[in-house]
XYZ file of C-alpha atoms in Angstrom:
438
model
C 162.921 53.440 131.365
C 160.833 50.739 132.836
C 156.990 51.221 131.561
C 155.436 52.797 134.920
C 152.558 50.571 136.552
C 150.062 53.163 137.894
C 147.849 50.501 139.231
C 150.722 50.813 142.131
C 148.685 53.949 143.479
C 146.353 52.536 145.685
C 145.254 55.794 147.055
C 144.460 58.496 144.496
C 143.100 61.779 146.066
C 142.370 62.846 142.472
C 139.779 59.895 141.942
C 137.971 61.428 145.040
C 138.032 64.944 143.391
C 136.735 63.765 140.026
C 133.733 62.019 141.775
C 133.133 64.848 144.098
C 132.977 67.281 141.146
C 130.958 64.851 138.859
C 128.418 64.497 141.800
C 128.035 68.437 141.949
C 128.028 68.513 138.291
C 124.912 66.428 137.954
C 123.400 68.253 140.751
C 123.847 71.705 139.295
C 122.998 70.413 135.791
C 119.277 69.363 137.100
C 118.550 72.938 137.845
C 120.306 74.552 134.809
C 118.265 72.279 132.526
C 115.185 73.262 134.350
C 116.022 76.714 133.587
C 116.767 76.132 130.059
C 113.989 73.617 129.280
C 110.833 74.756 131.295
C 111.279 78.790 130.861
C 111.708 79.632 134.685
C 113.656 82.579 133.411
C 114.075 84.764 130.255
C 115.638 84.052 127.227
C 118.931 85.224 128.364
C 118.877 83.337 131.482
C 118.388 80.157 129.374
C 121.268 80.908 127.049
C 123.522 81.635 130.045
C 122.659 78.403 131.843
C 123.391 76.730 128.360
C 126.861 78.307 128.139
C 127.578 77.268 131.569
C 126.654 73.831 131.301
C 128.962 73.533 128.087
C 131.710 74.838 130.109
C 131.501 72.862 132.916
C 130.996 69.706 130.564
C 134.532 70.650 128.762
C 136.392 71.246 132.144
C 135.088 68.035 133.543
C 135.605 66.021 130.839
C 139.170 67.262 130.337
C 139.908 66.603 134.152
C 138.170 62.987 134.221
C 140.658 62.273 131.462
C 143.684 63.353 133.134
C 142.943 61.149 135.983
C 142.052 58.014 133.990
C 144.245 58.340 131.416
C 146.870 56.374 133.051
C 144.809 53.664 134.038
C 141.186 53.045 132.528
C 139.096 55.434 130.460
C 135.763 53.792 131.601
C 134.704 56.518 133.950
C 135.215 58.989 131.332
C 132.778 56.785 128.993
C 130.223 56.515 131.624
C 130.409 59.906 132.539
C 129.916 61.143 128.753
C 127.173 59.036 128.317
C 125.326 60.063 131.309
C 125.908 63.963 130.128
C 124.938 63.243 126.444
C 121.602 61.348 127.745
C 120.638 64.028 130.263
C 121.331 67.025 128.008
C 119.206 65.534 124.761
C 116.332 64.297 126.742
C 113.503 66.456 128.388
C 110.966 64.809 130.412
C 113.830 62.695 131.892
C 116.851 64.829 132.226
C 115.892 65.977 135.858
C 115.586 62.428 137.136
C 118.895 61.117 135.425
C 120.731 64.359 136.880
C 119.325 63.600 140.110
C 120.021 59.750 140.061
C 123.738 60.415 138.647
C 124.284 62.961 141.439
C 123.173 60.427 143.991
C 125.433 57.443 142.851
C 128.418 59.628 142.533
C 127.869 60.921 145.996
C 127.864 57.416 147.339
C 130.819 56.501 145.148
C 132.682 59.638 146.781
C 131.977 58.477 150.281
C 133.025 54.682 149.266
C 136.419 56.100 148.095
C 137.140 58.091 151.103
C 136.028 55.228 153.454
C 138.457 52.692 151.556
C 141.218 54.935 151.184
C 140.871 55.711 155.168
C 141.404 51.896 155.858
C 144.544 51.847 153.464
C 146.235 54.688 154.818
C 147.654 53.276 158.060
C 149.428 50.503 155.669
C 150.542 53.126 153.488
C 152.360 55.228 156.159
C 154.184 52.306 157.680
C 155.502 51.132 154.104
C 156.704 54.526 152.872
C 157.559 56.131 156.249
C 161.100 57.040 155.228
C 159.869 59.182 152.169
C 157.244 61.313 154.162
C 157.486 64.667 155.967
C 155.533 64.262 158.899
C 155.725 67.658 160.237
C 153.937 68.760 157.022
C 151.623 65.697 156.152
C 148.117 66.028 157.022
C 145.645 63.253 155.821
C 142.539 62.885 157.901
C 140.122 61.011 155.749
C 137.485 60.709 158.782
C 136.812 64.422 158.804
C 136.310 64.765 154.930
C 134.073 61.699 155.227
C 131.761 63.444 157.921
C 131.779 66.556 156.020
C 131.057 65.283 152.528
C 128.346 63.113 154.029
C 126.380 66.106 155.327
C 126.941 68.196 152.457
C 125.427 65.234 150.371
C 122.515 65.092 152.485
C 121.936 68.623 152.320
C 122.102 68.510 148.565
C 119.741 65.317 148.506
C 117.124 67.176 150.551
C 117.196 70.189 148.032
C 116.793 67.568 145.374
C 113.723 66.160 147.221
C 112.168 69.630 147.400
C 112.624 70.124 143.481
C 111.042 66.937 142.920
C 107.955 67.718 145.275
C 107.257 70.917 143.572
C 107.718 69.580 139.914
C 106.199 66.006 140.415
C 104.045 66.679 137.407
C 107.330 66.263 135.357
C 107.516 62.728 136.491
C 104.021 61.319 136.611
C 104.530 59.355 133.415
C 107.235 57.231 135.119
C 106.461 56.676 138.645
C 103.625 57.859 141.141
C 104.641 60.334 143.970
C 102.672 59.950 147.339
C 101.361 63.592 147.563
C 99.182 62.951 150.709
C 102.400 62.416 153.132
C 103.256 64.867 155.808
C 107.056 64.802 154.750
C 105.805 65.432 151.015
C 103.753 68.461 152.162
C 106.825 69.841 153.928
C 109.065 69.305 151.099
C 106.550 70.732 148.625
C 106.024 73.734 151.052
C 109.981 74.648 150.826
C 110.048 73.840 146.934
C 107.068 76.440 146.590
C 108.859 78.945 149.055
C 111.666 78.979 146.460
C 110.022 78.180 143.243
C 110.897 81.554 141.934
C 114.288 81.750 143.270
C 116.260 78.488 141.816
C 119.059 80.315 140.718
C 119.570 81.668 144.571
C 118.346 79.134 146.463
C 119.311 75.755 144.300
C 122.735 76.889 142.965
C 124.152 80.106 144.423
C 123.465 78.910 147.959
C 124.941 75.550 148.119
C 127.946 76.931 145.752
C 128.877 79.348 148.807
C 128.838 76.436 151.491
C 130.792 74.482 148.618
C 133.595 77.080 149.157
C 133.932 76.108 152.877
C 133.604 72.423 152.069
C 136.629 73.041 149.856
C 138.990 74.766 152.378
C 138.509 71.641 154.827
C 139.157 69.170 151.690
C 142.287 71.277 150.461
C 143.394 71.549 154.196
C 143.037 67.813 155.118
C 143.607 65.825 151.929
C 144.515 67.597 148.639
C 147.660 69.253 150.561
C 149.204 65.914 150.561
C 147.752 64.271 147.455
C 151.128 63.633 145.721
C 152.676 62.059 148.463
C 150.011 59.096 147.797
C 150.911 59.327 143.991
C 154.587 59.557 144.249
C 155.684 57.557 146.834
C 154.357 53.985 145.331
C 156.103 55.000 142.101
C 159.373 55.842 143.974
C 160.909 52.389 143.064
C 161.359 53.494 139.418
C 163.709 56.323 140.710
C 162.529 59.013 138.450
C 158.987 59.642 137.276
C 157.816 62.375 134.544
C 156.710 65.371 135.942
C 153.932 65.435 133.026
C 152.151 62.506 134.986
C 151.773 64.815 138.017
C 150.662 67.954 136.213
C 150.251 69.405 132.754
C 151.058 72.939 134.016
C 154.551 72.769 132.539
C 154.065 70.669 129.352
C 155.290 73.405 127.499
C 158.130 75.813 127.478
C 157.894 76.742 131.545
C 160.086 79.109 133.641
C 162.331 76.931 135.695
C 162.075 79.057 138.603
C 158.089 78.584 138.591
C 158.608 75.092 138.070
C 160.730 74.723 141.128
C 158.352 76.871 143.397
C 155.604 74.415 142.362
C 157.579 71.529 143.020
C 158.847 72.853 146.638
C 155.394 73.846 147.279
C 153.594 70.828 146.423
C 155.939 67.956 146.620
C 159.043 69.106 148.469
C 157.286 69.922 151.335
C 156.084 66.758 152.002
C 158.384 64.019 150.749
C 161.981 63.560 151.566
C 164.807 62.316 149.348
C 163.329 63.627 146.029
C 164.578 66.767 143.811
C 163.399 67.818 140.218
C 165.422 67.839 137.295
C 164.087 70.714 135.689
C 166.008 70.238 132.193
C 164.419 66.856 131.632
C 161.261 67.745 133.615
C 161.689 64.616 135.703
C 161.210 64.019 139.464
C 164.316 62.231 140.803
C 164.170 59.905 143.980
C 167.594 59.926 145.779
C 169.203 56.394 147.287
C 168.461 58.056 150.952
C 170.220 55.051 152.467
C 173.218 55.255 150.787
C 173.616 59.192 151.374
C 173.046 58.620 155.152
C 175.440 55.758 155.291
C 178.116 58.290 153.060
C 177.618 60.897 155.621
C 178.203 58.461 158.697
C 180.922 56.473 157.579
C 182.601 58.772 155.044
C 183.288 55.877 152.830
C 180.944 54.821 149.658
C 178.874 51.570 149.847
C 180.185 49.000 147.424
C 177.490 47.064 145.313
C 177.860 43.598 145.083
C 180.641 41.647 143.467
C 180.408 40.346 139.695
C 182.218 37.602 138.259
C 184.492 39.885 136.345
C 185.287 42.915 138.324
C 184.262 44.672 141.684
C 181.932 47.466 140.687
C 182.075 50.444 142.974
C 179.324 53.050 142.856
C 181.677 55.646 141.790
C 182.626 54.482 138.423
C 181.095 54.829 135.195
C 182.127 51.242 133.903
C 178.521 49.982 134.223
C 177.114 53.222 132.426
C 179.835 52.477 129.567
C 178.512 49.045 129.119
C 174.879 50.214 128.835
C 175.725 52.726 126.029
C 178.009 49.630 124.546
C 174.501 47.810 124.371
C 172.455 50.755 123.136
C 174.757 51.585 120.670
C 174.241 47.789 119.421
C 170.734 47.960 119.251
C 170.750 51.407 117.154
C 173.225 49.722 114.505
C 171.126 46.704 114.460
C 167.749 49.001 113.687
C 169.657 51.312 111.231
C 169.180 54.491 112.952
C 171.040 57.838 113.196
C 171.770 57.675 116.832
C 175.447 55.909 116.369
C 177.042 59.118 116.113
C 175.672 60.645 119.399
C 176.075 57.411 121.551
C 179.615 57.113 120.525
C 180.590 60.651 121.458
C 178.773 60.104 124.645
C 180.819 56.734 125.284
C 184.029 58.621 124.390
C 183.194 61.487 126.740
C 182.500 58.977 129.754
C 185.464 56.890 129.136
C 187.712 60.299 129.496
C 185.737 61.339 132.730
C 186.052 57.871 134.059
C 189.902 57.970 133.567
C 190.028 61.426 135.307
C 188.353 60.030 138.133
C 191.073 57.770 139.567
C 189.775 57.373 143.151
C 186.806 55.096 142.472
C 186.129 54.940 146.201
C 185.817 58.583 146.289
C 182.281 60.351 145.784
C 182.240 62.497 142.834
C 178.819 64.466 142.059
C 179.312 64.181 138.359
C 179.979 60.378 138.548
C 176.709 59.967 140.581
C 174.434 62.141 138.495
C 175.556 60.434 135.159
C 174.702 56.958 136.726
C 171.750 57.811 138.352
C 170.117 60.621 136.599
C 171.462 60.826 132.386
C 171.986 57.038 131.789
C 168.655 55.977 132.674
C 167.137 58.764 130.760
C 169.379 58.029 127.645
C 168.018 54.376 127.595
C 164.507 55.715 128.054
C 164.677 57.931 124.906
C 166.741 55.332 122.822
C 163.954 53.055 123.816
C 161.459 55.473 122.711
C 163.001 56.418 119.352
C 163.357 52.530 118.257
C 159.743 51.801 119.316
C 158.445 54.862 117.171
C 160.554 53.420 114.371
C 158.685 50.120 114.631
C 155.602 52.027 114.319
C 156.351 53.518 111.123
C 154.103 56.408 111.174
C 155.142 59.537 109.502
C 153.157 61.996 112.040
C 155.896 61.227 114.636
C 158.998 62.633 112.593
C 158.663 65.789 114.973
C 158.984 63.896 118.244
C 162.006 61.778 117.004
C 163.761 65.146 116.201
C 162.956 66.282 120.037
C 164.670 62.982 121.072
C 167.730 63.421 118.918
C 167.975 67.158 120.424
C 167.745 65.779 124.057
C 170.424 63.234 123.448
C 172.550 65.921 121.821
C 171.788 68.069 125.097
C 173.052 65.212 127.143
C 176.033 65.149 125.209
C 176.898 68.649 125.684
C 176.468 67.940 129.767
C 179.114 65.103 129.183
C 181.375 67.424 127.185
C 181.278 70.375 129.803
C 181.807 67.788 132.798
C 185.087 66.536 131.151
C 186.280 70.125 130.058
C 185.670 71.364 133.432
C 187.563 68.391 134.979
C 190.581 69.134 132.475
C 190.680 72.822 133.374
C 190.922 72.128 136.848
C 193.674 69.539 136.495
C 195.362 72.024 133.863
C 195.157 74.843 136.558
C 196.582 72.516 139.433
C 199.275 71.292 137.156
C 200.246 74.790 136.009
C 200.465 76.026 139.680
C 202.567 73.307 140.817
C 204.758 73.998 137.736
C 204.979 77.818 138.844
C 205.772 76.923 142.229
C 208.580 74.548 141.357
C 210.053 77.012 138.944
C 210.016 79.637 141.893
C 211.409 77.012 144.106
C 214.449 76.430 141.721
C 215.317 80.008 141.213
C 215.296 80.545 144.840
C 217.604 77.946 145.284
C 219.867 79.313 142.560
C 219.953 76.636 140.220
């Protein structure tokens, strides 16, 4: 399988979510550190704010890593650095948190604005994959909602600074005589004893409304922007989309999640639950097949005319893999040899090469690319010479044996069907002979 280039994803809604959550994190961190450092509340409240800070930090680092791991981890390093600086300082922690929250807010708005400009070109390019009856992505509405929400948070930050400017008099001078400053200080004094309620719980309740709009107008269709640019690879591991099903997961739940988040918004795509792969079908070939009732032929080669519904090319690929496996001295020769044997038998049984066959199509477009990926990974791990990957190698061998069992079952089901037809024809002929008295 070709190494997937994730830089092709020009519109990544998860980056907006990551930046938005980072802005809110540092906004909340400002007040939680105030509760913890300056003794606004009792010891129990201080410990509670510490626990909340640690839990929030853990989950946001985990989410940031999941977003950045396929491209660049620089945003994660920046976030962790800011957290450490703000957490282990006292006098400057509020200043750092407010500044970080403001910068992340600007970056969030910039992402929404840039993605909104790219949306038209994206839709025109991937129109054939998008189910427009369900697809909703309105960046302008989210930009306006986020802008007003960030301005509201910024105003709250100013009131906090105005009321607690004594904490910052070592770093900069605040003009306490201005009328605007007096207004801010009045608001800050009014809610001085209600930090938890006014500065944390009140913005959090508004956040629920903001998230409802955000989910409706953007996040519902976020996988469209991820999968469509990667459709050229034919199949994409489900693990790059979500980590929910990395373990042994219920197939029914997996299919339900896929239908709700991907199947409702993208055409010509299905989920291979066995291998946890998202497969893009060749929509053009399927449409032509329905219209003309004849398959489309691929381009002629110098040696033979390769037809879509033939396993000739797949058998050649298995031969190539076997040569590589033998050259590297691995134990995969047996399973690949048996695969080739069953493919040759299935190919012989499929006499009419111009007639569509579900098994032939699945072998060519689903199983063989995955076999190539598994063998490539196995050989690459051997070159690493790392004893820690033995368990991974065993899983690869197990997956190859499972695919071999699929080929075997395909062949045996064909043989049973042929045997059933032959027996029926023989019985019918014998009955006819008896009726004629011969």
